[in-house]
Each structure stands twice: as structure tokens, then as C-alpha cells.
mmCIF file of C-alpha atoms in Angstrom:
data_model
loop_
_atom_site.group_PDB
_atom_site.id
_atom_site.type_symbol
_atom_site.label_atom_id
_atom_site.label_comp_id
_atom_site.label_asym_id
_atom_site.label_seq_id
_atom_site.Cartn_x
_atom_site.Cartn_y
_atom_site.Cartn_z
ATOM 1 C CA UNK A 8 3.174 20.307 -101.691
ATOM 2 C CA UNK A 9 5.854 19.347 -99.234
ATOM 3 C CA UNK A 10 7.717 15.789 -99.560
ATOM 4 C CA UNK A 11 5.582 14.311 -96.591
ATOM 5 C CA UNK A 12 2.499 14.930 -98.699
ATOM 6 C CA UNK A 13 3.829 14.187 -102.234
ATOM 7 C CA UNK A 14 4.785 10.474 -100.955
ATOM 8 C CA UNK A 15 1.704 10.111 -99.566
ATOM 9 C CA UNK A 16 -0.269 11.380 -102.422
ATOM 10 C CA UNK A 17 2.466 8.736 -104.173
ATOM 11 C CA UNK A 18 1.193 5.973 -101.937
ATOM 12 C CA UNK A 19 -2.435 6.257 -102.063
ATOM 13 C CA UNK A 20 -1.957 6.688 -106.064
ATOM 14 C CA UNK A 21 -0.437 3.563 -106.412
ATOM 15 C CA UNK A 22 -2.559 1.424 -103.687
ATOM 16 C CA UNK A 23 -5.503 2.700 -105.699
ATOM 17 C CA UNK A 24 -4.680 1.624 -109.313
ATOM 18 C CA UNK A 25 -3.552 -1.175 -107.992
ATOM 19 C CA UNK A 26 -7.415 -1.620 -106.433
ATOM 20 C CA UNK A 27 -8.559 -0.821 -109.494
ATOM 21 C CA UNK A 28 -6.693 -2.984 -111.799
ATOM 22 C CA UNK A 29 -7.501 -5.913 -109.617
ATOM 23 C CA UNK A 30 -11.079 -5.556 -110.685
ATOM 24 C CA UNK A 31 -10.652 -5.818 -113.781
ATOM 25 C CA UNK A 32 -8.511 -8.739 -113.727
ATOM 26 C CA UNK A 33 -10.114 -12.325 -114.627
ATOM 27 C CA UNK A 34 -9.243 -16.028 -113.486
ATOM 28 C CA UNK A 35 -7.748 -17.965 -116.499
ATOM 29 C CA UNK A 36 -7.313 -21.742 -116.769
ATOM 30 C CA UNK A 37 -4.526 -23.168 -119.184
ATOM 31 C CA UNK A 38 -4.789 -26.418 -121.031
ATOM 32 C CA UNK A 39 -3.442 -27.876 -118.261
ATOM 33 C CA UNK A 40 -6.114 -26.591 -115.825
ATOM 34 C CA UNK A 41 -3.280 -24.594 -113.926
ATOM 35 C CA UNK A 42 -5.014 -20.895 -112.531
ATOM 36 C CA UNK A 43 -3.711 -17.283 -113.311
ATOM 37 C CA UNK A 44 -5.362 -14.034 -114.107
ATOM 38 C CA UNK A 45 -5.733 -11.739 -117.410
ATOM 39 C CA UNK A 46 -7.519 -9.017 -118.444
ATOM 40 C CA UNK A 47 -10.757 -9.165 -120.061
ATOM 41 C CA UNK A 48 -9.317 -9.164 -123.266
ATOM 42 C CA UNK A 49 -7.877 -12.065 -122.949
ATOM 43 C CA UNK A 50 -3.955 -10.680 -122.081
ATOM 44 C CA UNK A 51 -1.819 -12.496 -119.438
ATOM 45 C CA UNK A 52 -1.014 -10.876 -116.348
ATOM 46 C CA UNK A 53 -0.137 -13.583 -113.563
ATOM 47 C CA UNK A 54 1.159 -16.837 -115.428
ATOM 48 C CA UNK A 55 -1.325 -19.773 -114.786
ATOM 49 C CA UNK A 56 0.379 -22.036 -111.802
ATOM 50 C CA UNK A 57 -2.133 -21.833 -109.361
ATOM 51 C CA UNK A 58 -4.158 -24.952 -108.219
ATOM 52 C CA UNK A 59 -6.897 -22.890 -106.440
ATOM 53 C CA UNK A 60 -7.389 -18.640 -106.775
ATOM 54 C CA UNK A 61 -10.298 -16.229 -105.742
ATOM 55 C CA UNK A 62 -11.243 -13.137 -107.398
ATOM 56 C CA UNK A 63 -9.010 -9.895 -106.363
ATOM 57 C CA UNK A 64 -10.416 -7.747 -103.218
ATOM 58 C CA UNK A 65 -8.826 -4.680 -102.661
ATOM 59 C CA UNK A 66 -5.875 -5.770 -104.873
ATOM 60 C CA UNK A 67 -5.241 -8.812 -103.375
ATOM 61 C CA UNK A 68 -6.141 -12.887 -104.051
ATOM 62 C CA UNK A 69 -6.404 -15.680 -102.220
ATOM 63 C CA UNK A 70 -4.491 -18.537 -104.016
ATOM 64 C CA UNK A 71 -2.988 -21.762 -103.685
ATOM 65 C CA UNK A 72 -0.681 -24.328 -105.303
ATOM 66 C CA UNK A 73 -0.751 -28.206 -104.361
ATOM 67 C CA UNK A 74 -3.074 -27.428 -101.066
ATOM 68 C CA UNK A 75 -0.640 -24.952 -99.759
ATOM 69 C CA UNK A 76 -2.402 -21.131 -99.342
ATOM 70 C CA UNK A 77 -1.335 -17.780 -99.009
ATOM 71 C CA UNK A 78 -1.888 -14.307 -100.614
ATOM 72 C CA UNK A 79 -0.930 -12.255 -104.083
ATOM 73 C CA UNK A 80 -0.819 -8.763 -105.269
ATOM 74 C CA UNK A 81 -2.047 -8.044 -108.900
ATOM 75 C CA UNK A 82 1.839 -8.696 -110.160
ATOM 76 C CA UNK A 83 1.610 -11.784 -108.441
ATOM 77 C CA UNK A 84 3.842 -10.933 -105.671
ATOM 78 C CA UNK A 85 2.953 -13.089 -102.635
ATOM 79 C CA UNK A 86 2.153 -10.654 -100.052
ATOM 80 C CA UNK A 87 1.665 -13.821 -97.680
ATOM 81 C CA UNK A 88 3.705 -16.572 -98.149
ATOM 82 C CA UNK A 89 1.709 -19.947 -99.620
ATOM 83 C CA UNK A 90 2.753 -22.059 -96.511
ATOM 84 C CA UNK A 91 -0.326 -22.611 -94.788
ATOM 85 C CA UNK A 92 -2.676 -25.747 -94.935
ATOM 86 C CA UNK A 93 -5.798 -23.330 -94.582
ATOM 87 C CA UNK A 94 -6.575 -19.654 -94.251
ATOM 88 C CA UNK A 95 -9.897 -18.438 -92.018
ATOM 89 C CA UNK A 96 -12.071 -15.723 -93.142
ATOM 90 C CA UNK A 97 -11.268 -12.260 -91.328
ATOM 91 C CA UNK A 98 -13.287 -11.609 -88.607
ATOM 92 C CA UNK A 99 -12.792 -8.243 -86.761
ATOM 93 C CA UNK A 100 -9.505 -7.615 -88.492
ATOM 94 C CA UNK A 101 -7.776 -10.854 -87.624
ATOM 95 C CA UNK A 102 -7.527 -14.364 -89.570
ATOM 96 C CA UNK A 103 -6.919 -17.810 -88.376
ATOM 97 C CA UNK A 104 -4.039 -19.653 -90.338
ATOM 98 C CA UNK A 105 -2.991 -23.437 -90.324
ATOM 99 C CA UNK A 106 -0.041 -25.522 -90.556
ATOM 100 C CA UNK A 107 0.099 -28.792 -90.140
ATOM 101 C CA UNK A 108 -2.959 -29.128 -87.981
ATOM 102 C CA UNK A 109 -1.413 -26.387 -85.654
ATOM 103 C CA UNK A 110 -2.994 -22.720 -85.819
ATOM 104 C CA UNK A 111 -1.851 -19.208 -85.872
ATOM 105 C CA UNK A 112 -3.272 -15.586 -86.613
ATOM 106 C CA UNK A 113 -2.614 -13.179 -89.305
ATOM 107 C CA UNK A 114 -4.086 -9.205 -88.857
ATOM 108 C CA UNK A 115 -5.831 -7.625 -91.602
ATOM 109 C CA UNK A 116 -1.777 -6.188 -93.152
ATOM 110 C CA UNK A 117 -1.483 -10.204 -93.450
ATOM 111 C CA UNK A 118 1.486 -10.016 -90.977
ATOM 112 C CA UNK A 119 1.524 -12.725 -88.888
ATOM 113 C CA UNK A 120 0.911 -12.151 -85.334
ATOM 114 C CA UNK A 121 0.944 -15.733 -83.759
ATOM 115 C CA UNK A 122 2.951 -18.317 -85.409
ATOM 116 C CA UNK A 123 1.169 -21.547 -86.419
ATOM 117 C CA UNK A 124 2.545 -23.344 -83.335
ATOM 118 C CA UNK A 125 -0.910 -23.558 -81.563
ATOM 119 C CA UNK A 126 -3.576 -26.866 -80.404
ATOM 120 C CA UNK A 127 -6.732 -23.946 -80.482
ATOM 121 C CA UNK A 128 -7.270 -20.434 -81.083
ATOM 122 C CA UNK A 129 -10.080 -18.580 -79.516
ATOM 123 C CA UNK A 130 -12.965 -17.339 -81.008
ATOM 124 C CA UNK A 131 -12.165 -13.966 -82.354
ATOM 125 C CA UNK A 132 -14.537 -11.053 -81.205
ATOM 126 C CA UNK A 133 -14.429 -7.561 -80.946
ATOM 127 C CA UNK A 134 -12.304 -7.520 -78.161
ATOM 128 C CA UNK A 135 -8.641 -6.114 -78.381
ATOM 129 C CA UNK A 136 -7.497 -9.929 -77.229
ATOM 130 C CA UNK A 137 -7.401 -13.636 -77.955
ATOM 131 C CA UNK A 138 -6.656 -16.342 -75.925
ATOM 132 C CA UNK A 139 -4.295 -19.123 -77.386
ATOM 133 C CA UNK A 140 -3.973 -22.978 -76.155
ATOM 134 C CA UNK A 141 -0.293 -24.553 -76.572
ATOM 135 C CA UNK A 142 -0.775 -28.595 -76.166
ATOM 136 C CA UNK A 143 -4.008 -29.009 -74.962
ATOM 137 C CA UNK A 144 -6.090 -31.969 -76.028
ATOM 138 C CA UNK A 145 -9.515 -32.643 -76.843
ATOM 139 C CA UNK A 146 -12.067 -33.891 -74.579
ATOM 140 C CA UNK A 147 -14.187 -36.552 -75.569
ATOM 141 C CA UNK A 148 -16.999 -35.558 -77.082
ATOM 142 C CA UNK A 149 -16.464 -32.074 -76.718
ATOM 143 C CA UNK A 150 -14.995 -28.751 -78.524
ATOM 144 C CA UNK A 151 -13.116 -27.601 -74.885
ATOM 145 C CA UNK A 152 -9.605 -28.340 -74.565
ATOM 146 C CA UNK A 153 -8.169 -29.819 -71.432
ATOM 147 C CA UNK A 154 -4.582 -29.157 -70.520
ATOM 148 C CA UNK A 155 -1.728 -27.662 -72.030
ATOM 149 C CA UNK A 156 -0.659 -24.090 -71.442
ATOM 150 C CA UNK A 157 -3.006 -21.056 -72.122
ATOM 151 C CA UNK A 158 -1.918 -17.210 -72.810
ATOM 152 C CA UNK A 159 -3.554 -13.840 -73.977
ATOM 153 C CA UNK A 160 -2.352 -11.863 -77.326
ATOM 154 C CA UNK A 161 -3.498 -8.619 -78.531
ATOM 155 C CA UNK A 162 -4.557 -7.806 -82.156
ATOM 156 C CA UNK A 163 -1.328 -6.484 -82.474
ATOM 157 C CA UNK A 164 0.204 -9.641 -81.749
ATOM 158 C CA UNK A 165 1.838 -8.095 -77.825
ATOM 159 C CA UNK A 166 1.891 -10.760 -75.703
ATOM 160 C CA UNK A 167 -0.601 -9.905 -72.905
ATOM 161 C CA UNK A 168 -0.148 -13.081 -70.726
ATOM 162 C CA UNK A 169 2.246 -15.367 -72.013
ATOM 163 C CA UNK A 170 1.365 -18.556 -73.451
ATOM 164 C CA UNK A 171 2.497 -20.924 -70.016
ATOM 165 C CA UNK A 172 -0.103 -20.432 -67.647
ATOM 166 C CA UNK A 173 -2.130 -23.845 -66.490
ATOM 167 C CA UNK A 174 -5.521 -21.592 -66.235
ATOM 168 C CA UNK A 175 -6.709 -18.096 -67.052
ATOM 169 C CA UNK A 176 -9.646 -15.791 -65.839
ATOM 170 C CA UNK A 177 -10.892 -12.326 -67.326
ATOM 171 C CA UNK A 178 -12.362 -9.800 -65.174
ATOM 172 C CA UNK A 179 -15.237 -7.834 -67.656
ATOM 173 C CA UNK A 180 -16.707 -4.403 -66.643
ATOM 174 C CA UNK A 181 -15.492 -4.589 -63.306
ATOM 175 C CA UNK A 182 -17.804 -7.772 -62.255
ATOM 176 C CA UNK A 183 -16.786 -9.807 -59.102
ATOM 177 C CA UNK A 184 -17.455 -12.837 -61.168
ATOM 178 C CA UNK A 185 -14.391 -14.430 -63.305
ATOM 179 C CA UNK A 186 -14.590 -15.800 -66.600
ATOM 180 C CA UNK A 187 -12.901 -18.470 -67.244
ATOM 181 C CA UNK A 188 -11.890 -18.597 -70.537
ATOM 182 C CA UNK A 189 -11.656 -21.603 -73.138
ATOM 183 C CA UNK A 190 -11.348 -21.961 -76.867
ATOM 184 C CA UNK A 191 -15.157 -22.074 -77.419
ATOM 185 C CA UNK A 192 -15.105 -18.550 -76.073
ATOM 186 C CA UNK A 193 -14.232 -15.399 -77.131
ATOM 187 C CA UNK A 194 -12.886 -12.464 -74.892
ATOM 188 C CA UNK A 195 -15.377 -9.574 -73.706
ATOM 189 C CA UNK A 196 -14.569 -6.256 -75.265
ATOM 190 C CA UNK A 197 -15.061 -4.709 -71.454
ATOM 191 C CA UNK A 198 -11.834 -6.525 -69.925
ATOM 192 C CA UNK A 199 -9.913 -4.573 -67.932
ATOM 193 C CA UNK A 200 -7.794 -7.225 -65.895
ATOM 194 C CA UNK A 201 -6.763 -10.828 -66.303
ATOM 195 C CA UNK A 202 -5.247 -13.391 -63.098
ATOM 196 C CA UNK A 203 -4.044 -16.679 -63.914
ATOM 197 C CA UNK A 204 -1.682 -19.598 -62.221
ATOM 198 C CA UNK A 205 1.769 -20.963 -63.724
ATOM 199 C CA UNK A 206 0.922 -24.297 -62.339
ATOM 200 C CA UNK A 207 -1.566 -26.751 -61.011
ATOM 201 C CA UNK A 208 0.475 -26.721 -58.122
ATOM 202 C CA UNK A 209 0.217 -22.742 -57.552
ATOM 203 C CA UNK A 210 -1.209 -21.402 -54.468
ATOM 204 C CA UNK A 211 -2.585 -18.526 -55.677
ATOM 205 C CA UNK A 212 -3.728 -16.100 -58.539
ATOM 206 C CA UNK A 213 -1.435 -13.382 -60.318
ATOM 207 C CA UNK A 214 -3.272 -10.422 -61.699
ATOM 208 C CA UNK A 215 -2.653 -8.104 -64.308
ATOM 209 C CA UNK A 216 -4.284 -5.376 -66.255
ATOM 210 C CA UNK A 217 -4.884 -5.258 -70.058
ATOM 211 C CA UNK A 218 -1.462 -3.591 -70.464
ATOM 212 C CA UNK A 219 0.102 -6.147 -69.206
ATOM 213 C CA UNK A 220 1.319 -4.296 -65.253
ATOM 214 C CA UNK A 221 1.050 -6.675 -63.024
ATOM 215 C CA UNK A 222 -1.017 -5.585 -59.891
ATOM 216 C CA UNK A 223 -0.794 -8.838 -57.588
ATOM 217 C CA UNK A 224 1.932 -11.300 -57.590
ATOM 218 C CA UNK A 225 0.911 -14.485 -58.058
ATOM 219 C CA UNK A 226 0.567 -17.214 -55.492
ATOM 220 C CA UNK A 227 -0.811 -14.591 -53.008
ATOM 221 C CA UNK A 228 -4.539 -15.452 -52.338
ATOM 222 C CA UNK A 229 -6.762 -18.907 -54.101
ATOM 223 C CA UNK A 230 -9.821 -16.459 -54.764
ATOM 224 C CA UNK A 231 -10.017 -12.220 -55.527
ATOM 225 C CA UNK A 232 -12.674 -10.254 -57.240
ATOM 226 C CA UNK A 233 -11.875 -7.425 -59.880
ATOM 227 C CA UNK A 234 -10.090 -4.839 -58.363
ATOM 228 C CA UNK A 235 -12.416 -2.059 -57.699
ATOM 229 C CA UNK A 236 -12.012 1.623 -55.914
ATOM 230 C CA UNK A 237 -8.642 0.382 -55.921
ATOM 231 C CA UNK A 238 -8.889 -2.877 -54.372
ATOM 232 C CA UNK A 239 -8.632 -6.502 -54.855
ATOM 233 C CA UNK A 240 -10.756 -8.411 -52.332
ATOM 234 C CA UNK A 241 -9.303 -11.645 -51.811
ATOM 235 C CA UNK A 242 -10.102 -15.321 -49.921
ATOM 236 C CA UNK A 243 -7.166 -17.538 -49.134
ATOM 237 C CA UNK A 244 -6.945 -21.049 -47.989
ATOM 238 C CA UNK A 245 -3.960 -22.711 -46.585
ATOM 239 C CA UNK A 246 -3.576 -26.138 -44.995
ATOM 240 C CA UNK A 247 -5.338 -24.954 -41.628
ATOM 241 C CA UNK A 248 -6.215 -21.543 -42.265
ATOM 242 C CA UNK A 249 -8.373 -19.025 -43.709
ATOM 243 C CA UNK A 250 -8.274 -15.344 -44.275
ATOM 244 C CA UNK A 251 -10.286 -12.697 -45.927
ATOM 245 C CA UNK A 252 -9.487 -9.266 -46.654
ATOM 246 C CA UNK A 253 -8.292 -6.737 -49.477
ATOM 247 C CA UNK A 254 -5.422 -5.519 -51.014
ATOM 248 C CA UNK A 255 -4.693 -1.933 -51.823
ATOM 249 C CA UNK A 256 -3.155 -1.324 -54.849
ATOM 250 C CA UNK A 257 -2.054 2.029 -53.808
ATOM 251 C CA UNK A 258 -0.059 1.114 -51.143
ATOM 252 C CA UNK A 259 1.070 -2.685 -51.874
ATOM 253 C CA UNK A 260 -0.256 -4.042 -48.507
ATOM 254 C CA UNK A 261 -3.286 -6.293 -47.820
ATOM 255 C CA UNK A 262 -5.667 -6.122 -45.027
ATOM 256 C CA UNK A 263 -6.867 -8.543 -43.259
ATOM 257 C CA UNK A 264 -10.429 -8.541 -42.231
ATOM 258 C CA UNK A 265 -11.407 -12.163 -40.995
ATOM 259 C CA UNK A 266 -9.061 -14.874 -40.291
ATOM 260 C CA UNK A 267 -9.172 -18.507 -38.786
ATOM 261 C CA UNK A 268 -6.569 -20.657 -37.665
ATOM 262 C CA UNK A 269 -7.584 -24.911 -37.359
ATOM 263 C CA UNK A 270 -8.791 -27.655 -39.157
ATOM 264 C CA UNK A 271 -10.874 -26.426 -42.218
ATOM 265 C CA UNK A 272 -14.145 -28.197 -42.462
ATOM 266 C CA UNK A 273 -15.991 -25.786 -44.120
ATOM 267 C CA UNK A 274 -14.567 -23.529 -46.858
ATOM 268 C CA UNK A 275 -17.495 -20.860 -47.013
ATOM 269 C CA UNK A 276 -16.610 -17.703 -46.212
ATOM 270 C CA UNK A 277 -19.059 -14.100 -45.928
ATOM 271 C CA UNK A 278 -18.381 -12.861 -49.485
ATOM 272 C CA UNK A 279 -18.980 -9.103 -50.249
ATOM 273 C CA UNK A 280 -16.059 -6.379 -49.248
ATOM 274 C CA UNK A 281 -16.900 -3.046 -50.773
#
């Protein structure tokens, strides 16, 4: 057996009494109602100082001490820190965390991928992303943030679009349509491409795909469609003009295949480039 293989042989060895240790250890309370863990004889293994602790899964407990939670290994070792207000159930590999009313995201190797810093998190799917809301605030009588500054993680915690754009669309199996996305929604797994503004004041969309290229600058054209056969079909308004066309990705340049120039009464426009 070569080193490679003898460490990890060493590695699964240990992560595996470790799992199995765990399940035999048992939540003890002390006299003074403080939490720990022994075996089911009765011996001490984790000193009771917990205020709050959940049985061991897969060698690890959720635990906390004056309202404060985090995460322990069966030799008590805090594997996360016990900083946060509240800790989220894992859904598809990724956790929501709180501090001090803000929220954050931990992955499933309890590292923390987005600091605590944010108003909402979005609803966690099986998509590779999540979207994350920076000061927004709360509309009355409703869940949907308004405001604030809205950006696009991965599971991995790579910042897709960064967290300072005023408003963010997802483009989902190739579909003209947009999505616009909010924290009562959660991204579609088919997303190939994402175009958001900086600014209320921006003039047009920037679009990029999932890896994070960007494929249009923004502020080039108010309205485009999923780029498709290697196109982006756009509409643009200015103060006395409108033009529709496409923009090949291939070669950088946009044509243009209807254009007005005058007073804009009516902003419909024939919709459907292939």
C-alpha cells in the first residue's frame, strides 16, 4: 500500500470511529442543568457547559451556550464556531446562519461561504446558486424585499454577480422570458445566464453566464432575451429613439434590424428575432 492510500485508509479510519463513537454518546445534565455528553455507562466525555445540544449525526452536534450556536466534534472541538444567533436546517448541502438579525450561509463542511452580513437570503434549491440581498427592507405586509443591493453566490461560496447590483434577472433553459429574482424565490437549476443593472439610473442590462464571463456590457440595450444560436436579441429605448436588433456574441457587434428616430409615444415593438 503506497503512502497516498495508507493516509487515506488513515482518514476514513478515523472519520469512521469517530461516526461511530458519536452514536453511542448520550446527553448528560449536571446539577446545575448545564448539557454535555457521556457514554452509556454513565462516563464523561464532553464536560457539561452547554445550554442547548442535539444528539451526534455523523460525529457531529449541534450545541449552544447562552443563545449563541455552532457545531462540536465528539472531543468537543467546535468544528463551527458558537457565534451565531440561529443555525437553519441543511437543505441541498447549504445552511442558513444568523447574527444579529443579519444572515449568512454555511456548506455542508460547515465552512462559511457568505458571512452573516446579509438583510435576506434566498430560498435554497437545487440549483448551483443563491441570490443574496445587502440592505433591503421589508415591504409592508409582505415577505419581498425592496431596495438594497442584490448579488448571486455559488454553493461554493464564488461570487457569481457581486452583491451591488440594484436588480437581477436569470435566464432558465434558454427561455426569452426573465426571471426576476427575489428572496421568496429560489434559483432554477437550468440557468445558464444572468443580466442585471448597477443602478436605478443604468441604461441598460449587463449579461453574464453562470461562470461568471461577461457576454454584454452593461448599459447597452433596456430589454434582451437569452442568448440563443449565439445571439442576444435586444430592444433599446433612448430619449427619442428606438432600435431593435441582435448581438452576436461571436463577433462583438450588434445588428440593427428596426430603428426609429422621434418622439416615442408608443413603446411596443414586433418581438420575436430568431
Amino acid at each position: 500500500m503506497n503512502l497516498c492510500k495508507r493516509l487515506l485508509f488513515l482518514i476514513v479510519l478515523v472519520y469512521t470511529s469517530n461516526v461511530l463513537f458519536s452514536q453511542d454518546l448520550v446527553i448528560s445534565v449536571d446539577k446545575k442543568g448545564k448539557i454535555g455528553f457521556s457514554t452509556p455507562d454513565g462516563q464523561e466525555v464532553i464536560a457539561p457547559k452547554y445550554s442547548t445540544a442535539e444528539p451526534f449525526v455523523n460525529g457531529l452536534s449541534k450545541v449552544s451556550i447562552n443563545g449563541m450556536y455552532g457545531f462540536i466534534d465528539v472531543n468537543g472541538n467546535e468544528v463551527l464556531p458558537l457565534e451565531y444567533s440561529a443555525i437553519h436546517p441543511f437543505k441541498h448541502g447549504v445552511a442558513i446562519v444568523e447574527k444579529k438579525d443579519k444572515k449568512g450561509l454555511i456548506n455542508s463542511d460547515y465552512k462559511v461561504i457568505a458571512e452573516p452580513i446579509y438583510n435576506s437570503v434566498g430560498k435554497i434549491g437545487e440549483s448551483d446558486y443563491i441570490w443574496l440581498n445587502l440592505n433591503g427592507k421589508k415591504m409592508k405586509g409582505s415577505p419581498v424585499l425592496y431596495g438594497g443591493k442584490r448579488g448571486i453566490i455559488n454553493k461554493e461560496g464564488k461570487v457569481i454577480v457581486p452583491v451591488e447590483k440594484c436588480s437581477l434577472r436569470v435566464y432558465s433553459d434558454n427561455k426569452n422570458i426573465p426571471i426576476y429574482i427575489n428572496d421568496t424565490m429560489d434559483i432554477p437549476v437550468k440557468c445558464d445566464y444572468f443580466a442585471y443593472m448597477s443602478t436605478s439610473k443604468s441604461t441598460g442590462l449587463e449579461v453574464i453566464d453562470k461562470e461568471g464571463k461577461v457576454l454584454l456590457p452593461e448599459n447597452s440595450y433596456s430589454f434582451i432575451s437569452a442568448p440563443s444560436n449565439g445571439r442576444i436579441v435586444f430592444r433599446h429605448y433612448g430619449k427619442n429613439s428606438i432600435k431593435q436588433g441582435f448581438y452576436d456574441l461571436n463577433t462583438g457587434k450588434e445588428y440593427v434590424l428596426f430603428s426609429y428616430e422621434g418622439k416615442v409615444k408608443n413603446k411596443t415593438v414586433v418581438w420575436g428575432i430568431d
